Tab-separated table of C-alpha atoms in Angstrom:
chain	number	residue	atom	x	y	z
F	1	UNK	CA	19.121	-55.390	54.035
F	2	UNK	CA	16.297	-57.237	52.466
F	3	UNK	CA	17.488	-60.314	50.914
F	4	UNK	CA	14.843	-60.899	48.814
F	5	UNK	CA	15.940	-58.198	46.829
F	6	UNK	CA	18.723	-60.345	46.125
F	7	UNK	CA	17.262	-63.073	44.256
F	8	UNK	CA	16.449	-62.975	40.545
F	9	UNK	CA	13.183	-65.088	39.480
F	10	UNK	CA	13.591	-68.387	37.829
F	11	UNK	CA	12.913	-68.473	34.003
F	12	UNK	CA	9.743	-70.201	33.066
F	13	UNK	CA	10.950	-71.619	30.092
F	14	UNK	CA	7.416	-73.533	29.049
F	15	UNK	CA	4.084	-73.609	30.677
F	16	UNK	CA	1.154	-75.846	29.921
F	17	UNK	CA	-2.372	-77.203	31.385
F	18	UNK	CA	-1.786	-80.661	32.646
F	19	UNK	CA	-5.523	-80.898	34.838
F	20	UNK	CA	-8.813	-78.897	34.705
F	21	UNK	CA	-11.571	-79.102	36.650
F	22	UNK	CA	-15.021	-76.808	36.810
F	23	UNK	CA	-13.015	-75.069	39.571
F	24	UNK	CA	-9.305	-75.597	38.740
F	25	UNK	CA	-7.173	-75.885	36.014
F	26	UNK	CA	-3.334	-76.837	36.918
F	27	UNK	CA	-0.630	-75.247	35.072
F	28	UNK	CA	3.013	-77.192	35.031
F	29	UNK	CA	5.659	-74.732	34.327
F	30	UNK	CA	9.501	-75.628	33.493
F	31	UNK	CA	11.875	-73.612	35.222
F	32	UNK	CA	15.274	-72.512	34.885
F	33	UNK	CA	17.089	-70.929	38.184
F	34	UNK	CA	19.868	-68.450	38.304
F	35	UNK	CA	22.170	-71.024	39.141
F	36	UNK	CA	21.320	-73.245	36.048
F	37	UNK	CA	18.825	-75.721	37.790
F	38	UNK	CA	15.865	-76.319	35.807
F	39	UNK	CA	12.711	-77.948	37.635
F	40	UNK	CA	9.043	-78.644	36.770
F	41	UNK	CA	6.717	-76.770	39.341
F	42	UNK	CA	2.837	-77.616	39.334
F	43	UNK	CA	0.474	-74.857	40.871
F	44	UNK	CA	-3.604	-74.131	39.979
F	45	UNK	CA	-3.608	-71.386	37.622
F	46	UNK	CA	-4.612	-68.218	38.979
F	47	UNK	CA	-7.390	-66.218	37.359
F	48	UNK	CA	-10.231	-63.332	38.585
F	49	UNK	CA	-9.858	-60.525	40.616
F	50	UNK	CA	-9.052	-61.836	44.027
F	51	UNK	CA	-10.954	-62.286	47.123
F	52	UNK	CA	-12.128	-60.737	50.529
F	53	UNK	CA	-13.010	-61.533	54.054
F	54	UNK	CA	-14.632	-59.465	56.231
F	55	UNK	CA	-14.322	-58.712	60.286
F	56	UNK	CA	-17.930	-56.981	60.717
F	57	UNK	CA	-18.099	-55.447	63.863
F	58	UNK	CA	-21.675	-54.546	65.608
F	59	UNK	CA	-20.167	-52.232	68.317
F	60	UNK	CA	-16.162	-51.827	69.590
F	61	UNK	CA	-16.028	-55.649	71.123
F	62	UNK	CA	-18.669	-57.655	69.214
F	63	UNK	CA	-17.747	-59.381	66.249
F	64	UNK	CA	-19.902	-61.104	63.574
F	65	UNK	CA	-18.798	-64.898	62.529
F	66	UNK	CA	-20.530	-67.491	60.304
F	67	UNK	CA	-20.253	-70.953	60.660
F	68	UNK	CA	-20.476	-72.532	57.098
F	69	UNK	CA	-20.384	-76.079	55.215
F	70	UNK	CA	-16.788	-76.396	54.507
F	71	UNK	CA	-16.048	-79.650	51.439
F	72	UNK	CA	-12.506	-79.440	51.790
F	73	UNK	CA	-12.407	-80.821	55.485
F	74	UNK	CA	-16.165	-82.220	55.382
F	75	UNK	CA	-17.091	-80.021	58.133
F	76	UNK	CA	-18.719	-76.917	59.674
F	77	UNK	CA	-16.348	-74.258	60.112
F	78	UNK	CA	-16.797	-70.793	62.376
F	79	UNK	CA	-15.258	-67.774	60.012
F	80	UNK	CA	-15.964	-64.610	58.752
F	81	UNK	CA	-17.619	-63.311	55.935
F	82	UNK	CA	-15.301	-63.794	52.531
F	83	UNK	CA	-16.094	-64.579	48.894
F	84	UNK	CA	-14.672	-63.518	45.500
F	85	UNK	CA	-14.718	-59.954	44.069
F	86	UNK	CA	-16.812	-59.877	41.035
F	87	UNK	CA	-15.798	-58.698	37.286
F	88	UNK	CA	-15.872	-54.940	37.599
F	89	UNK	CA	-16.468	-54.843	41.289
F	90	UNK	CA	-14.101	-53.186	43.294
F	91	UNK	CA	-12.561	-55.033	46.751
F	92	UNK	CA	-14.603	-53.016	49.204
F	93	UNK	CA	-18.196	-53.164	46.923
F	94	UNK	CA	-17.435	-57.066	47.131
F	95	UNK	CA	-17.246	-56.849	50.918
F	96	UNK	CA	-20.465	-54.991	50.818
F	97	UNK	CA	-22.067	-57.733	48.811
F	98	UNK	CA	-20.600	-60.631	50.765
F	99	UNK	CA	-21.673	-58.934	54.310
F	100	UNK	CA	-25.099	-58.616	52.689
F	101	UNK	CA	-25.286	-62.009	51.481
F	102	UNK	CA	-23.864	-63.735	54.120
F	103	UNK	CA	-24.739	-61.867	57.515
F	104	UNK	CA	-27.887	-59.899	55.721
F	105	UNK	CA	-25.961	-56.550	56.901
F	106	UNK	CA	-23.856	-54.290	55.012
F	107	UNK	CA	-21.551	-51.265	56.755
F	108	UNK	CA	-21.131	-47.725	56.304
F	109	UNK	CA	-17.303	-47.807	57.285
F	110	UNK	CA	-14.353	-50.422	55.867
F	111	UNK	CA	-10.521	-49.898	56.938
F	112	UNK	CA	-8.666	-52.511	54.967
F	113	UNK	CA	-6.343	-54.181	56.914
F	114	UNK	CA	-4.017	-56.297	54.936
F	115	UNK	CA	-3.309	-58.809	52.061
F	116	UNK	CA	-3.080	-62.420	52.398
F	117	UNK	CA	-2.172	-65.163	49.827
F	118	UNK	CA	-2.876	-68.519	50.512
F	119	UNK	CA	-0.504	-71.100	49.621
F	120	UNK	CA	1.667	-69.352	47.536
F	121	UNK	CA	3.699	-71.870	46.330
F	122	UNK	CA	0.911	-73.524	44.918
F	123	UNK	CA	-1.719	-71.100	44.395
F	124	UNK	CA	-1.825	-67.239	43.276
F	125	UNK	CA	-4.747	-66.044	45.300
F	126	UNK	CA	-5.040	-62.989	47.088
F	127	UNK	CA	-6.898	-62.018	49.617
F	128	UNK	CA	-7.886	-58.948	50.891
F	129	UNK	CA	-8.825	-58.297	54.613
F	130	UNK	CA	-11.196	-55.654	55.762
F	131	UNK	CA	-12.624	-54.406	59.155
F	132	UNK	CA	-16.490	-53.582	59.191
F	133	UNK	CA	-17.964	-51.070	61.330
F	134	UNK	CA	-21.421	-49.038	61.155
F	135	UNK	CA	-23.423	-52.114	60.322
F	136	UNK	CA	-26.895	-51.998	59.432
F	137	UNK	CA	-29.704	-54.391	57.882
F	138	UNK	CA	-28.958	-55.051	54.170
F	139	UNK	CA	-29.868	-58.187	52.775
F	140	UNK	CA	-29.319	-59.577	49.140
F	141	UNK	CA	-29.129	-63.420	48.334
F	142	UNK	CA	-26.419	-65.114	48.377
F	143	UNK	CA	-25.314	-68.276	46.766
F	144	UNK	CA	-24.857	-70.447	49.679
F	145	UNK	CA	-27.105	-73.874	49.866
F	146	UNK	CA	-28.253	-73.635	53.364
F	147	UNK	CA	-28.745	-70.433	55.884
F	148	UNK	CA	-25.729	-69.677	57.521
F	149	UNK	CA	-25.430	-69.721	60.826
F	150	UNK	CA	-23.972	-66.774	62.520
F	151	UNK	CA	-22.566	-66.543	65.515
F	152	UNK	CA	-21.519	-63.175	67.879
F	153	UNK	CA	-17.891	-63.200	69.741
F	154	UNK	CA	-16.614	-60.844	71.975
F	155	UNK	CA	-13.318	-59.641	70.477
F	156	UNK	CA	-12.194	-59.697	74.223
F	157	UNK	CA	-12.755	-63.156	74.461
F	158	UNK	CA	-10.760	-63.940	70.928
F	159	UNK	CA	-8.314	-66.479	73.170
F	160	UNK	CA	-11.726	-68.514	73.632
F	161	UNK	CA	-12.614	-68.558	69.914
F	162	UNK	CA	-8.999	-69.068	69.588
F	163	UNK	CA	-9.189	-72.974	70.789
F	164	UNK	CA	-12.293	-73.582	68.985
F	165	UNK	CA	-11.776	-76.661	67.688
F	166	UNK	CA	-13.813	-75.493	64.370
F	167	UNK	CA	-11.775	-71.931	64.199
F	168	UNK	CA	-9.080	-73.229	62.421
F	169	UNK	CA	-9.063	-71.654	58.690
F	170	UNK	CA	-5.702	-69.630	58.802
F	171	UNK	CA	-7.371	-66.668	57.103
F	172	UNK	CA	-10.042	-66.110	59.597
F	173	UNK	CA	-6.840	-66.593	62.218
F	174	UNK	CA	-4.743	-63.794	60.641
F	175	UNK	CA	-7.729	-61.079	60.488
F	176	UNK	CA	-8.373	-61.706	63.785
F	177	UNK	CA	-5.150	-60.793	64.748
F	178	UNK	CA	-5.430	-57.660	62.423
F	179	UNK	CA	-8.508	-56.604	63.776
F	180	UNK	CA	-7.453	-57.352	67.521
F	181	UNK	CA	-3.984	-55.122	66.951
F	182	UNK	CA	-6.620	-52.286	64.770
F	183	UNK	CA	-9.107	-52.053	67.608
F	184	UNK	CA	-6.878	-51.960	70.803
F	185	UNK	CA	-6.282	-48.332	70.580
């Protein structure tokens, strides 16, 4: 039996802005349990329609990464495609645009693979995960400061880009996987 099913939500009994930011804006919400225990939870306010990030393929075992400024850990970090899905853009148009953008191809062919939250007791942001195949040359500009670089890994040799040191974002990790257990048949 799933004993999630079990639980009943806390009540949020009051919820108010306590920091914003250009970026961020974090919500404190008082909460009663089931049991009577009341807390105060912080978490950054979710808003917009989500996010993607993309596995583009180029044939059955080459895969397309970037390797982008990250501010959060000062550092360059190897990934895949991903960005935010746009007011009255669907998930896999967004995937389109981000692949365009970001690897100056777009694809013909998207399986979506699975959804992915980030944090969630702190944040409420989805993510959905998509596999890329029949790539061809699209490009439209993107928003990023610099060029990308972009990088090509065998999907065979995913234990290598495994223990890359700069292959660490646990997104990137989990589609990966997806896309290794998608493609092995």
């Amino acid at each position: 039996m799933n004993k999630s099913s079990e639980l009943t939500l806390p009540t949020i009994l009051n919820k108010r802005e306590v920091a914003k930011s250009r970026l961020i804006t974090i919500e404190e919400m008082d909460l009663c349990f089931s049991n009577g225990e009341r807390r105060v939870y912080e978490k950054v306010k979710g808003g917009g329609a989500g996010a993607v990030l993309i596995v583009p393929m180029i044939d059955d075992d080459t895969m397309v990464l970037i390797r982008e400024y990250s501010a959060g850990t000062h550092s360059y970090q190897l990934g895949f495609p991903k960005g935010l899905i746009d007011k009255g853009e669907t998930a896999e148009e967004a995937a389109n645009r981000e692949l365009q953008e970001e690897i100056g191809m777009a694809s013909k062919d998207f399986t979506f693979m699975h959804e992915v939250s980030m944090a969630p007791a702190f944040f409420d942001a989805r993510m959905q995960l998509f596999l890329a195949k029949g790539l061809y040359e699209s490009m439209l500009e993107g928003d990023e400061p610099e060029p990308l670089q972009i990088v090509h890994w065998k999907l065979s040799q995913y234990q290598e880009l495994l223990a890359q040191p700069d292959f660490s974002e646990a997104r990137s990790i989990a589609a990966l996987m997806f896309a290794k257990e998608l493609l092995k048949g």
